[in-house]
Coordinates of C-alpha atoms in Angstrom, one line a residue:
D1 CA 42.3 -26.0 -19.4
S2 CA 39.2 -27.8 -21.0
F3 CA 40.7 -31.1 -20.8
S4 CA 42.3 -32.9 -17.8
L5 CA 46.1 -33.5 -18.1
S6 CA 45.6 -37.1 -18.6
A7 CA 43.8 -36.6 -21.7
Q8 CA 46.2 -34.1 -22.5
R9 CA 48.9 -36.8 -22.7
I10 CA 46.9 -39.5 -24.5
M11 CA 45.9 -37.2 -26.9
S12 CA 49.7 -35.6 -27.6
Q13 CA 50.9 -38.9 -28.6
Y14 CA 48.6 -39.2 -31.6
S15 CA 47.1 -35.5 -32.4
S16 CA 47.9 -32.1 -32.8
V17 CA 46.2 -29.7 -30.4
H18 CA 45.2 -26.0 -31.1
R19 CA 44.3 -24.4 -27.9
T20 CA 43.9 -21.2 -26.1
N21 CA 43.1 -19.7 -22.9
G22 CA 41.4 -16.9 -23.7
I23 CA 41.1 -14.6 -26.7
T24 CA 39.0 -11.3 -27.0
I25 CA 36.5 -11.1 -29.6
L26 CA 35.2 -7.3 -29.9
A27 CA 31.9 -6.4 -30.6
G28 CA 30.5 -6.6 -34.4
E29 CA 33.8 -8.8 -35.2
K30 CA 34.4 -12.5 -35.7
I31 CA 38.0 -14.6 -36.0
N32 CA 38.4 -17.7 -38.2
L33 CA 40.7 -20.6 -37.5
L34 CA 42.1 -22.4 -40.3
L35 CA 42.9 -26.2 -39.9
I36 CA 44.7 -28.3 -42.6
I37 CA 43.8 -31.6 -42.9
E38 CA 45.8 -34.2 -44.4
N39 CA 44.3 -37.5 -43.4
P40 CA 40.7 -38.8 -42.4
S41 CA 40.8 -37.3 -39.3
I42 CA 38.3 -37.0 -36.0
I43 CA 37.9 -33.1 -34.9
S44 CA 37.3 -32.9 -31.3
Y45 CA 36.6 -29.1 -30.1
K46 CA 35.6 -27.4 -26.8
I47 CA 34.5 -23.9 -26.6
R48 CA 33.8 -21.6 -23.4
V49 CA 32.7 -18.1 -23.2
G50 CA 33.8 -16.4 -20.0
D51 CA 31.2 -14.0 -18.1
K52 CA 28.4 -16.5 -19.0
L53 CA 28.4 -14.7 -22.5
D54 CA 27.6 -16.4 -25.5
I55 CA 29.2 -16.7 -28.9
D56 CA 28.3 -17.7 -32.3
L57 CA 30.3 -21.0 -33.5
S58 CA 30.3 -22.9 -36.8
A59 CA 32.6 -25.1 -38.8
L60 CA 32.8 -25.4 -42.5
V61 CA 34.9 -28.3 -44.4
I62 CA 36.3 -27.8 -47.7
H63 CA 37.4 -30.7 -50.0
N64 CA 40.3 -30.2 -51.8
T65 CA 39.7 -32.9 -54.4
N66 CA 36.2 -30.9 -55.4
N67 CA 35.9 -27.6 -53.4
K68 CA 32.7 -29.0 -52.1
C69 CA 31.6 -27.7 -48.8
I70 CA 30.0 -29.2 -45.9
E71 CA 29.1 -27.7 -43.0
S72 CA 30.1 -29.9 -40.1
V73 CA 29.1 -27.3 -37.4
P74 CA 25.9 -25.4 -38.3
S75 CA 25.9 -21.6 -37.2
H76 CA 24.4 -21.3 -33.7
R77 CA 25.2 -19.3 -30.3
C78 CA 26.7 -21.0 -27.2
Q79 CA 28.1 -20.2 -24.2
E80 CA 30.2 -23.5 -23.6
E81 CA 30.0 -26.6 -26.0
S82 CA 32.4 -29.9 -26.5
A83 CA 31.4 -32.3 -29.6
L84 CA 33.3 -33.9 -32.2
F85 CA 33.0 -34.9 -36.2
E86 CA 34.6 -36.8 -38.8
I87 CA 36.6 -35.4 -41.9
N88 CA 37.2 -38.5 -44.7
S89 CA 39.2 -36.5 -46.7
N90 CA 42.1 -34.2 -47.4
S91 CA 40.4 -30.8 -46.5
K92 CA 40.6 -27.7 -44.8
C93 CA 38.3 -27.2 -41.8
V94 CA 37.6 -23.4 -40.6
F95 CA 36.0 -23.1 -37.2
T96 CA 34.3 -19.7 -37.0
L97 CA 34.0 -17.6 -33.6
S98 CA 31.6 -14.5 -34.3
N99 CA 30.7 -11.7 -32.2
E100 CA 28.9 -9.9 -35.0
F101 CA 25.6 -9.8 -33.7
S102 CA 26.9 -7.8 -30.4
W103 CA 27.1 -4.0 -30.7
L104 CA 28.6 -3.2 -27.6
T105 CA 29.8 -6.1 -25.3
P106 CA 33.3 -7.9 -26.2
K107 CA 33.6 -11.6 -25.5
T108 CA 36.4 -13.7 -24.0
V109 CA 36.4 -17.1 -25.5
A110 CA 38.7 -20.2 -24.7
Y111 CA 38.7 -23.0 -27.1
E112 CA 40.6 -26.3 -27.7
I113 CA 40.8 -28.0 -30.9
T114 CA 42.0 -31.1 -31.7
I115 CA 43.0 -33.2 -34.5
S116 CA 43.1 -36.7 -34.3
P117 CA 44.1 -39.5 -36.7
K118 CA 40.6 -41.4 -37.8
N119 CA 42.3 -45.1 -38.3
I120 CA 43.0 -45.4 -34.5
S121 CA 40.0 -46.5 -33.3
Q122 CA 41.0 -47.2 -29.8
E123 CA 42.5 -43.5 -29.6
K124 CA 38.9 -42.4 -30.8
E125 CA 37.5 -44.2 -28.1
R126 CA 39.7 -42.9 -25.5
I127 CA 38.6 -39.2 -26.7
S128 CA 35.0 -40.1 -26.7
E129 CA 35.8 -41.3 -23.2
I130 CA 37.4 -37.9 -22.0
L131 CA 34.7 -35.8 -23.7
T132 CA 32.0 -37.6 -22.0
E133 CA 34.2 -37.4 -18.8
E134 CA 34.3 -33.4 -19.3
T135 CA 30.6 -33.3 -20.1
E136 CA 29.8 -35.3 -16.8
K137 CA 32.3 -32.7 -14.9
T138 CA 30.6 -29.7 -16.7
L139 CA 27.2 -31.2 -15.5
E140 CA 28.2 -31.8 -12.1
K141 CA 29.5 -28.0 -12.1
R142 CA 26.1 -26.9 -13.5
E143 CA 24.2 -29.0 -11.0
I144 CA 26.3 -27.2 -8.1
S145 CA 26.0 -23.9 -9.5
L146 CA 22.1 -24.5 -10.2
K147 CA 21.5 -25.8 -6.0
E148 CA 23.7 -22.5 -5.0
K149 CA 21.3 -20.6 -7.0
L150 CA 18.1 -22.4 -5.7
L151 CA 19.5 -21.9 -2.2
E152 CA 19.9 -18.3 -2.9
L153 CA 16.2 -18.2 -4.2
E154 CA 14.9 -19.9 -1.4
K155 CA 16.7 -17.7 0.9
I156 CA 15.3 -14.4 -0.9
A157 CA 12.0 -16.3 -0.6
E158 CA 12.2 -16.7 2.5
E159 CA 12.9 -13.0 3.2
L160 CA 10.2 -12.1 1.3
R161 CA 7.6 -13.9 3.1
N162 CA 8.6 -12.5 6.2
K163 CA 8.3 -9.1 4.8
L164 CA 4.9 -9.8 3.2
S165 CA 3.9 -11.1 6.5
K166 CA 5.1 -8.0 8.5
E167 CA 3.1 -5.7 5.7
I168 CA 0.1 -8.1 6.4
E169 CA 0.4 -7.8 10.1
N170 CA 0.7 -3.6 9.6
E171 CA -2.0 -3.8 7.3
K172 CA -4.5 -5.7 9.9
E173 CA -3.2 -2.8 12.7
L174 CA -4.0 -0.3 10.5
Q175 CA -7.4 -1.3 9.8
E176 CA -8.1 -1.8 13.4
K177 CA -7.1 1.5 14.1
K178 CA -9.3 3.1 11.5
L179 CA -11.9 0.7 13.0
D180 CA -11.4 2.1 16.1
C181 CA -11.3 6.0 14.9
L182 CA -14.5 5.1 12.9
A183 CA -16.2 4.0 15.8
Q184 CA -15.0 6.8 17.9
Q185 CA -16.1 9.5 15.0
T186 CA -19.6 7.7 15.3
G187 CA -19.8 7.6 19.2
L188 CA -18.8 11.7 18.9
E189 CA -21.3 12.2 16.0
E190 CA -24.1 10.6 18.3
K191 CA -23.2 12.8 21.2
L192 CA -22.8 16.0 19.5
E193 CA -26.5 14.7 18.0
T194 CA -27.6 14.5 21.4
L195 CA -26.5 17.4 22.6
E196 CA -28.1 19.6 19.6
R197 CA -31.1 17.8 20.6
E198 CA -30.7 19.2 23.9
N199 CA -29.8 22.6 23.1
L200 CA -32.8 23.2 20.6
K201 CA -35.2 21.8 23.5
K202 CA -33.7 24.0 25.7
K203 CA -34.0 26.6 23.3
I204 CA -37.7 25.8 22.7
D205 CA -38.6 26.0 26.5
V206 CA -36.5 29.4 26.8
K207 CA -39.0 30.4 24.0
A208 CA -42.1 29.2 25.5
I209 CA -41.5 30.5 29.0
S210 CA -40.7 33.7 27.4
E211 CA -43.7 34.3 25.4
E212 CA -45.6 33.7 28.8
I213 CA -43.6 35.9 30.7
E214 CA -44.4 38.3 27.9
E215 CA -48.3 37.4 27.8
M216 CA -48.4 37.5 31.5
S217 CA -46.7 40.9 31.7
L218 CA -49.5 42.4 28.9
S219 CA -51.8 40.7 31.1
L220 CA -50.6 42.6 34.1
E221 CA -50.3 45.8 32.2
N222 CA -53.9 45.6 31.0
I223 CA -55.0 44.9 34.6
L224 CA -53.1 47.9 36.0
Q225 CA -54.4 50.2 33.5
K226 CA -58.0 49.4 34.1
E227 CA -57.4 49.8 37.7
S228 CA -55.9 53.1 36.9
S229 CA -58.7 54.0 34.6
N230 CA -61.3 53.3 37.6
N231 CA -59.4 55.0 40.3
N232 CA -59.6 58.3 38.0
H233 CA -63.3 57.8 37.2
N234 CA -64.1 57.4 41.1
N235 CA -62.0 60.2 42.0
S236 CA -63.7 62.4 39.4
Q237 CA -67.0 61.2 40.7
R238 CA -66.5 62.0 44.4
R239 CA -64.8 65.8 43.2
G240 CA -68.0 66.2 41.1
S241 CA -70.4 65.1 44.2
S242 CA -68.6 67.2 47.4
G243 CA -66.5 69.7 45.8
S244 CA -63.9 68.3 47.8
L245 CA -60.8 66.0 47.3
F246 CA -61.6 64.2 50.4
D247 CA -64.8 62.8 51.9
D248 CA -65.8 63.2 55.7
D249 CA -65.0 59.5 56.2
E250 CA -61.3 59.8 54.3
F251 CA -60.7 62.7 56.8
S252 CA -62.0 61.6 59.8
I253 CA -59.5 58.4 59.1
D254 CA -56.7 60.7 58.3
F255 CA -57.6 62.6 61.7
S256 CA -58.0 59.6 63.9
V257 CA -54.4 58.2 62.2
N258 CA -52.8 61.6 63.1
L259 CA -54.1 61.3 66.9
S260 CA -53.0 58.1 67.2
F261 CA -49.5 58.6 65.6
H262 CA -48.6 61.2 68.5
P263 CA -49.9 59.7 71.7
D264 CA -47.4 61.1 74.2
R265 CA -47.6 64.8 73.0
E266 CA -48.2 67.2 75.6
D267 CA -50.7 68.8 73.0
N268 CA -52.7 66.0 72.2
Y269 CA -56.3 66.8 72.2
D270 CA -59.2 64.4 73.8

């Protein structure tokens, strides 16, 4: 219930109470609560919407004497509210709980409306005290709820900080690995460049040696050709002068060689 049991007992002695623990108002609909006020009275009300949703609340007072309308509670949206106002003449009071602004969501509303005679000042003070007490209880509940939510938020924030810290550490490790890879890549590139330079130098050395060998081969070939040409020329001159391929000296040399080549033969000549 909206009020404590003690408050209900006090008001039941002097007042009429209209109460419901929960009524469903569909989306796009509203309900009107009509109260007949025969004497100057104090109207106190308590509204609460379930599931932390809200409803549009208003209260209109229509005086029977002149049909004058007074908006005692201007139209506004609320989730939970308690208040009171006075009616000084024979009137009708219409409370409107509207869910017309919602297209999809139905609302469950609990309310308690109390009509108390205005000329009982003591009762008015007691009702005011009760409302104040209930308001303090509501504020205390809200404070507890807010503290619980704050603790949850702090827990979530701590988890997020830890997660962020781990991500930062992972990012640092990744950067270090990238730097190591870059350093290794740079070292490999330098080694490859050194090998390429050495290979190019070897190729140049091999080419120079090949060219030198080729030059020496050509030089040797020229020398051999000249020697061959000279020998042919000398032989031609000798054949022209003696009419024989061998001269006396050559023959004697060959002969002596032949003699010395067979020293043990029996038919050797002196």
